Amino acid sequence: MLGLIGGTVVAVRAVAGGDGDCDGGVKLVVAAAPDIAPAVRDAAARWSATRPQVSGDCVQVQVRAAEPTDVANQLAARAGGAINVAATVLPSPADADVPTVWIPDSTAWIVRMQAVSREAFEPDATSVAASPVTLAVPDQLATALNATAGTAGAPQVAALLAKVAGKQVQLAAIDPRRSTAGLAGAGLLYDSIVTEPKKLVDVVKAYRSIAVAADQAALNKSAGPAQVAPMSEQAVIAYNATGPAVPLTALPVDPAVTLDYPYAMISGKPRANLEAAGLFRTALTADGNRDLFAKLGFRAADGSTSAGYPAGRGAGTAPVTVKPLAEPQKINDILGYWNATTAPSRVLTLVDVTSSMNRPMAGSGSPSRLQVLRKTATDGLGLFTDDSELGLWAYASGLPDGKDYQEVVPLNPLNQGQRARLTSAVAGAKAVGTDVCGLYETVLSAYKALKEGYKEGRSNTVVVFTDGANSKPGMSLETLKLELERATDPTRPVRVVLLGVGPDVRQQELAEIAAATGGRSFVVTDPEQIGNIFLQALIRTS
């Protein structure tokens, strides 16, 4: 056994050839996703039998089965950064522990790593195999979902969610932060559900209904007659090959997503190693090795199948169009929605209680700005998990103790008692008799307070409701931005989200404050918009 990540044994060492004739030659270490590693290892053995050389030195290939999450975490640490794979950030690895070649299951991993370091890889990662992402559905349930077209699109997802709501079906998935199939499944749910902004609440409910598995083995173990999960076509084939009591049917998702197994060479490696990596890539992708991949249920990189491919239960032999999950914004959005709806948050909400909050939200006859805020804040409580932390401040000049703000509900875990305190405080909120507002001082104080008690693994966010602008003499906008910049700590990021309510908001000011912290600002003039925008604000900054 050979450890790939620090002192944790996560990989199996296999020296291709194994004849010992290449001691002291060029060592080529390949870290491959566990599902494809056996085929890569067999191809390496074939290639080693030809006694390849680089500049007269023999090449020794070591193929290690390694979870993409572990390699991504390691490479991020090597680059001096971090990647969100729901795991502890690693110390920087020794160069000898870093592979020369990485074959994850998807280009999505390359895209995510390049957000940490654009120089992480040599150019032109080449796909070595493909497998469409599918919904793994028990046979009888596939019939009940009316999946006659052989795909899982919006109509099938709607039927599936109806069964989930009726407790007839359990959704399951590997955490999307750790699995491309899980990531694609989360994207399918979002695209099928959020046909308009007010549907955001429904995707929150859907995400929270998912039984999250640690890895493919755990997902397979939990499979049953009522469980549906996003899995690759190859994973379904491999599962059915074990002779389970409840076989699965693979329904490709619509829009299509394909695992494309890129062959990525790690930058910064010695020239001889990279040259050996290039030679092995040519051998690995040669037609003569297609059988090694086909017998395990993989398609060729172009989506076609070949002799030995074990078709059946939704896995056909017809070619498929290869569509990797490779759009950075799409990947970031899905992960952002997932994090915000399933991970605990730490949010301090600031509510404007100046006298102008009694004015109509949008003209005569509309509810007051404070009434709209009450409803939005109350509905918003339902977005947060029970292990989140929430607190509430009110702000306006001349509050007790002469401060610009008052702590109404201290920041505490969102248990039943805290929910009751927040609901009561919001329902009883009243505007005071002044329209003077120390917005800048309040935002800065809240930012520092949240940073002081910063907690890892949470979205640490200040949410500000305001219907105007800073109207208290003293601190200027430029001073506020400078103070926020000074207070910023990249290791303890705190974002400020501002929601301007009504027609009197200074949009540019809010945008500049938000930008100083990596947050966002919204200006709302229609009472029907504010609830949906509030949800978007929380989700997109997590």
mmCIF file of C-alpha atoms in Angstrom, residues 94-321:
data_model
loop_
_atom_site.group_PDB
_atom_site.id
_atom_site.type_symbol
_atom_site.label_atom_id
_atom_site.label_comp_id
_atom_site.label_asym_id
_atom_site.label_seq_id
_atom_site.Cartn_x
_atom_site.Cartn_y
_atom_site.Cartn_z
ATOM 1 C CA ALA A 94 5.730 16.893 -0.633
ATOM 2 C CA ASP A 95 6.281 16.833 -4.386
ATOM 3 C CA ALA A 96 6.977 13.096 -4.262
ATOM 4 C CA ASP A 97 3.413 12.550 -2.981
ATOM 5 C CA VAL A 98 1.854 14.393 -5.937
ATOM 6 C CA PRO A 99 1.086 12.267 -9.016
ATOM 7 C CA THR A 100 2.264 13.244 -12.471
ATOM 8 C CA VAL A 101 -1.082 12.302 -14.044
ATOM 9 C CA TRP A 102 -4.587 12.639 -12.641
ATOM 10 C CA ILE A 103 -7.579 10.905 -14.216
ATOM 11 C CA PRO A 104 -10.654 12.096 -12.300
ATOM 12 C CA ASP A 105 -14.121 11.134 -13.492
ATOM 13 C CA SER A 106 -14.941 14.523 -14.992
ATOM 14 C CA THR A 107 -13.610 17.747 -16.453
ATOM 15 C CA ALA A 108 -15.662 19.391 -13.704
ATOM 16 C CA TRP A 109 -12.768 18.587 -11.345
ATOM 17 C CA ILE A 110 -10.283 20.270 -13.673
ATOM 18 C CA VAL A 111 -12.486 23.367 -13.848
ATOM 19 C CA ARG A 112 -12.867 23.478 -10.063
ATOM 20 C CA MET A 113 -9.117 23.089 -9.549
ATOM 21 C CA GLN A 114 -8.319 25.799 -12.081
ATOM 22 C CA ALA A 115 -10.395 28.181 -9.965
ATOM 23 C CA VAL A 116 -7.830 27.529 -7.222
ATOM 24 C CA SER A 117 -4.801 27.629 -9.538
ATOM 25 C CA ARG A 118 -4.914 28.324 -13.256
ATOM 26 C CA GLU A 119 -1.437 26.773 -13.587
ATOM 27 C CA ALA A 120 -2.342 23.479 -11.936
ATOM 28 C CA PHE A 121 -2.184 21.437 -15.157
ATOM 29 C CA GLU A 122 -0.345 21.181 -18.429
ATOM 30 C CA PRO A 123 -2.499 22.202 -21.436
ATOM 31 C CA ASP A 124 -4.898 19.895 -23.261
ATOM 32 C CA ALA A 125 -6.340 17.307 -20.902
ATOM 33 C CA THR A 126 -7.539 14.420 -23.100
ATOM 34 C CA SER A 127 -10.587 12.277 -22.366
ATOM 35 C CA VAL A 128 -9.833 8.545 -22.077
ATOM 36 C CA ALA A 129 -13.396 7.216 -21.617
ATOM 37 C CA ALA A 130 -16.979 8.356 -21.135
ATOM 38 C CA SER A 131 -20.088 7.429 -19.175
ATOM 39 C CA PRO A 132 -23.375 9.367 -19.193
ATOM 40 C CA VAL A 133 -24.839 10.505 -15.893
ATOM 41 C CA THR A 134 -28.144 8.749 -15.271
ATOM 42 C CA LEU A 135 -30.821 8.402 -12.659
ATOM 43 C CA ALA A 136 -30.484 4.927 -11.199
ATOM 44 C CA VAL A 137 -34.083 3.793 -10.772
ATOM 45 C CA PRO A 138 -35.482 0.419 -9.633
ATOM 46 C CA ASP A 139 -37.245 -1.270 -12.544
ATOM 47 C CA GLN A 140 -40.820 -0.994 -11.263
ATOM 48 C CA LEU A 141 -40.369 2.637 -10.354
ATOM 49 C CA ALA A 142 -39.010 3.408 -13.830
ATOM 50 C CA THR A 143 -42.322 2.174 -15.239
ATOM 51 C CA ALA A 144 -44.309 4.210 -12.699
ATOM 52 C CA LEU A 145 -42.432 7.368 -13.703
ATOM 53 C CA ASN A 146 -43.530 6.834 -17.306
ATOM 54 C CA ALA A 147 -39.953 7.155 -18.497
ATOM 55 C CA THR A 148 -40.853 5.717 -21.890
ATOM 56 C CA ALA A 149 -38.539 8.102 -23.701
ATOM 57 C CA GLY A 150 -35.598 6.580 -21.849
ATOM 58 C CA THR A 151 -34.520 9.854 -20.273
ATOM 59 C CA ALA A 152 -35.071 11.669 -16.997
ATOM 60 C CA GLY A 153 -36.109 15.245 -17.726
ATOM 61 C CA ALA A 154 -38.415 17.773 -16.116
ATOM 62 C CA PRO A 155 -41.624 15.632 -16.421
ATOM 63 C CA GLN A 156 -39.942 12.626 -14.820
ATOM 64 C CA VAL A 157 -38.415 14.781 -12.080
ATOM 65 C CA ALA A 158 -41.848 16.274 -11.338
ATOM 66 C CA ALA A 159 -43.360 12.785 -11.047
ATOM 67 C CA LEU A 160 -40.443 11.697 -8.902
ATOM 68 C CA LEU A 161 -40.788 14.659 -6.528
ATOM 69 C CA ALA A 162 -44.502 13.932 -6.142
ATOM 70 C CA LYS A 163 -43.579 10.444 -4.972
ATOM 71 C CA VAL A 164 -40.913 11.877 -2.667
ATOM 72 C CA ALA A 165 -43.513 14.193 -1.112
ATOM 73 C CA GLY A 166 -45.820 11.189 -0.650
ATOM 74 C CA LYS A 167 -43.025 9.253 1.117
ATOM 75 C CA GLN A 168 -43.100 6.644 -1.652
ATOM 76 C CA VAL A 169 -39.579 7.384 -2.900
ATOM 77 C CA GLN A 170 -36.292 8.344 -1.257
ATOM 78 C CA LEU A 171 -33.850 10.538 -3.150
ATOM 79 C CA ALA A 172 -30.202 9.686 -2.509
ATOM 80 C CA ALA A 173 -26.897 11.002 -3.835
ATOM 81 C CA ILE A 174 -23.226 11.313 -3.102
ATOM 82 C CA ASP A 175 -22.544 14.825 -1.813
ATOM 83 C CA PRO A 176 -22.293 17.071 -4.934
ATOM 84 C CA ARG A 177 -19.157 18.654 -3.474
ATOM 85 C CA ARG A 178 -17.530 15.207 -3.692
ATOM 86 C CA SER A 179 -19.167 13.640 -6.750
ATOM 87 C CA THR A 180 -19.745 14.832 -10.308
ATOM 88 C CA ALA A 181 -22.757 12.538 -10.667
ATOM 89 C CA GLY A 182 -24.166 14.053 -7.473
ATOM 90 C CA LEU A 183 -23.389 17.517 -8.830
ATOM 91 C CA ALA A 184 -25.216 16.754 -12.074
ATOM 92 C CA GLY A 185 -28.189 15.381 -10.117
ATOM 93 C CA ALA A 186 -28.406 18.539 -8.023
ATOM 94 C CA GLY A 187 -28.299 20.570 -11.234
ATOM 95 C CA LEU A 188 -31.095 18.481 -12.756
ATOM 96 C CA LEU A 189 -33.294 19.092 -9.718
ATOM 97 C CA TYR A 190 -32.610 22.816 -9.802
ATOM 98 C CA ASP A 191 -33.250 23.180 -13.540
ATOM 99 C CA SER A 192 -36.455 21.141 -13.335
ATOM 100 C CA ILE A 193 -37.876 22.905 -10.278
ATOM 101 C CA VAL A 194 -36.851 26.553 -10.527
ATOM 102 C CA THR A 195 -38.867 27.600 -13.554
ATOM 103 C CA GLU A 196 -39.519 30.958 -11.851
ATOM 104 C CA PRO A 197 -37.921 32.707 -8.849
ATOM 105 C CA LYS A 198 -40.687 31.827 -6.389
ATOM 106 C CA LYS A 199 -39.809 28.144 -6.892
ATOM 107 C CA LEU A 200 -36.524 28.567 -5.035
ATOM 108 C CA VAL A 201 -38.176 27.439 -1.815
ATOM 109 C CA ASP A 202 -39.115 24.166 -3.533
ATOM 110 C CA VAL A 203 -35.519 23.378 -4.487
ATOM 111 C CA VAL A 204 -34.490 24.013 -0.877
ATOM 112 C CA LYS A 205 -37.010 21.369 0.196
ATOM 113 C CA ALA A 206 -35.864 18.972 -2.526
ATOM 114 C CA TYR A 207 -32.181 19.270 -1.607
ATOM 115 C CA ARG A 208 -32.928 18.728 2.052
ATOM 116 C CA SER A 209 -34.911 15.582 1.275
ATOM 117 C CA ILE A 210 -31.843 13.858 -0.210
ATOM 118 C CA ALA A 211 -30.152 11.068 1.749
ATOM 119 C CA VAL A 212 -26.483 11.980 1.294
ATOM 120 C CA ALA A 213 -23.963 9.139 0.904
ATOM 121 C CA ALA A 214 -20.238 9.440 1.537
ATOM 122 C CA ASP A 215 -19.168 7.560 -1.598
ATOM 123 C CA GLN A 216 -20.297 5.116 -4.264
ATOM 124 C CA ALA A 217 -19.931 2.096 -1.982
ATOM 125 C CA ALA A 218 -22.209 3.670 0.616
ATOM 126 C CA LEU A 219 -24.712 4.668 -2.066
ATOM 127 C CA ASN A 220 -24.768 1.111 -3.434
ATOM 128 C CA LYS A 221 -25.252 -0.306 0.046
ATOM 129 C CA SER A 222 -28.306 1.876 0.650
ATOM 130 C CA ALA A 223 -29.976 0.960 -2.655
ATOM 131 C CA GLY A 224 -33.499 -0.418 -2.386
ATOM 132 C CA PRO A 225 -36.838 -0.667 -4.212
ATOM 133 C CA ALA A 226 -37.791 2.923 -3.373
ATOM 134 C CA GLN A 227 -34.457 4.716 -3.759
ATOM 135 C CA VAL A 228 -33.483 6.865 -6.752
ATOM 136 C CA ALA A 229 -29.996 8.316 -7.146
ATOM 137 C CA PRO A 230 -27.848 10.043 -9.787
ATOM 138 C CA MET A 231 -25.148 7.586 -10.902
ATOM 139 C CA SER A 232 -23.050 7.130 -13.987
ATOM 140 C CA GLU A 233 -24.160 4.544 -16.510
ATOM 141 C CA GLN A 234 -20.991 2.588 -15.705
ATOM 142 C CA ALA A 235 -21.771 2.649 -11.959
ATOM 143 C CA VAL A 236 -25.237 1.216 -12.665
ATOM 144 C CA ILE A 237 -23.716 -1.521 -14.853
ATOM 145 C CA ALA A 238 -21.175 -2.359 -12.145
ATOM 146 C CA TYR A 239 -23.897 -2.445 -9.491
ATOM 147 C CA ASN A 240 -26.147 -4.747 -11.524
ATOM 148 C CA ALA A 241 -23.171 -7.053 -12.180
ATOM 149 C CA THR A 242 -23.116 -7.902 -8.458
ATOM 150 C CA GLY A 243 -26.505 -9.625 -8.783
ATOM 151 C CA PRO A 244 -28.466 -7.372 -6.428
ATOM 152 C CA ALA A 245 -31.962 -8.200 -5.207
ATOM 153 C CA VAL A 246 -33.227 -4.972 -6.739
ATOM 154 C CA PRO A 247 -31.556 -4.277 -10.117
ATOM 155 C CA LEU A 248 -31.425 -0.696 -11.368
ATOM 156 C CA THR A 249 -32.351 0.895 -14.672
ATOM 157 C CA ALA A 250 -30.144 3.724 -15.971
ATOM 158 C CA LEU A 251 -32.148 6.708 -17.211
ATOM 159 C CA PRO A 252 -29.878 9.346 -18.818
ATOM 160 C CA VAL A 253 -30.617 12.838 -17.548
ATOM 161 C CA ASP A 254 -31.962 15.615 -19.751
ATOM 162 C CA PRO A 255 -30.153 17.921 -20.394
ATOM 163 C CA ALA A 256 -27.391 15.371 -20.813
ATOM 164 C CA VAL A 257 -24.233 15.326 -18.692
ATOM 165 C CA THR A 258 -21.324 12.954 -19.309
ATOM 166 C CA LEU A 259 -18.417 11.849 -17.154
ATOM 167 C CA ASP A 260 -15.448 12.199 -19.514
ATOM 168 C CA TYR A 261 -12.404 11.017 -17.489
ATOM 169 C CA PRO A 262 -9.791 13.614 -18.537
ATOM 170 C CA TYR A 263 -6.102 12.661 -18.581
ATOM 171 C CA ALA A 264 -4.569 15.695 -16.892
ATOM 172 C CA MET A 265 -0.813 16.112 -16.476
ATOM 173 C CA ILE A 266 0.194 18.004 -13.335
ATOM 174 C CA SER A 267 2.317 21.074 -13.936
ATOM 175 C CA GLY A 268 5.699 21.541 -12.297
ATOM 176 C CA LYS A 269 6.818 17.934 -12.753
ATOM 177 C CA PRO A 270 10.232 17.023 -14.244
ATOM 178 C CA ARG A 271 10.461 17.027 -18.022
ATOM 179 C CA ALA A 272 11.158 13.261 -18.204
ATOM 180 C CA ASN A 273 8.052 12.485 -16.178
ATOM 181 C CA LEU A 274 5.880 14.673 -18.383
ATOM 182 C CA GLU A 275 7.351 13.098 -21.503
ATOM 183 C CA ALA A 276 6.567 9.649 -20.105
ATOM 184 C CA ALA A 277 3.053 10.851 -19.296
ATOM 185 C CA GLY A 278 2.568 11.937 -22.894
ATOM 186 C CA LEU A 279 3.705 8.562 -24.199
ATOM 187 C CA PHE A 280 1.393 6.691 -21.831
ATOM 188 C CA ARG A 281 -1.537 8.890 -22.838
ATOM 189 C CA THR A 282 -1.035 7.876 -26.467
ATOM 190 C CA ALA A 283 -0.970 4.221 -25.465
ATOM 191 C CA LEU A 284 -3.941 4.503 -23.113
ATOM 192 C CA THR A 285 -6.197 6.063 -25.740
ATOM 193 C CA ALA A 286 -5.184 3.657 -28.527
ATOM 194 C CA ASP A 287 -7.925 1.549 -30.082
ATOM 195 C CA GLY A 288 -6.163 -1.593 -28.896
ATOM 196 C CA ASN A 289 -7.095 -0.790 -25.289
ATOM 197 C CA ARG A 290 -10.808 -0.096 -25.856
ATOM 198 C CA ASP A 291 -11.686 -3.611 -24.727
ATOM 199 C CA LEU A 292 -10.261 -2.945 -21.246
ATOM 200 C CA PHE A 293 -12.680 -0.086 -20.721
ATOM 201 C CA ALA A 294 -15.653 -1.620 -22.535
ATOM 202 C CA LYS A 295 -15.801 -4.767 -20.408
ATOM 203 C CA LEU A 296 -16.150 -2.575 -17.282
ATOM 204 C CA GLY A 297 -19.059 -0.624 -18.786
ATOM 205 C CA PHE A 298 -17.198 2.421 -20.093
ATOM 206 C CA ARG A 299 -17.799 3.986 -23.462
ATOM 207 C CA ALA A 300 -14.991 5.349 -25.611
ATOM 208 C CA ALA A 301 -14.169 9.025 -25.312
ATOM 209 C CA ASP A 302 -16.419 9.764 -28.314
ATOM 210 C CA GLY A 303 -19.450 8.124 -26.636
ATOM 211 C CA SER A 304 -19.412 4.936 -28.727
ATOM 212 C CA THR A 305 -19.349 1.366 -27.434
ATOM 213 C CA SER A 306 -17.289 -1.594 -28.579
ATOM 214 C CA ALA A 307 -17.192 -5.370 -28.272
ATOM 215 C CA GLY A 308 -17.577 -6.585 -24.721
ATOM 216 C CA TYR A 309 -19.672 -3.674 -23.519
ATOM 217 C CA PRO A 310 -22.307 -5.112 -21.100
ATOM 218 C CA ALA A 311 -25.461 -3.433 -22.393
ATOM 219 C CA GLY A 312 -28.840 -3.731 -20.694
ATOM 220 C CA ARG A 313 -31.240 -2.054 -18.240
ATOM 221 C CA GLY A 314 -31.096 1.325 -19.922
ATOM 222 C CA ALA A 315 -27.478 1.077 -21.047
ATOM 223 C CA GLY A 316 -27.694 0.745 -24.832
ATOM 224 C CA THR A 317 -25.005 0.273 -27.435
ATOM 225 C CA ALA A 318 -25.996 3.303 -29.523
ATOM 226 C CA PRO A 319 -23.460 6.165 -29.369
ATOM 227 C CA VAL A 320 -24.215 9.070 -27.036
ATOM 228 C CA THR A 321 -23.228 12.698 -27.397
#
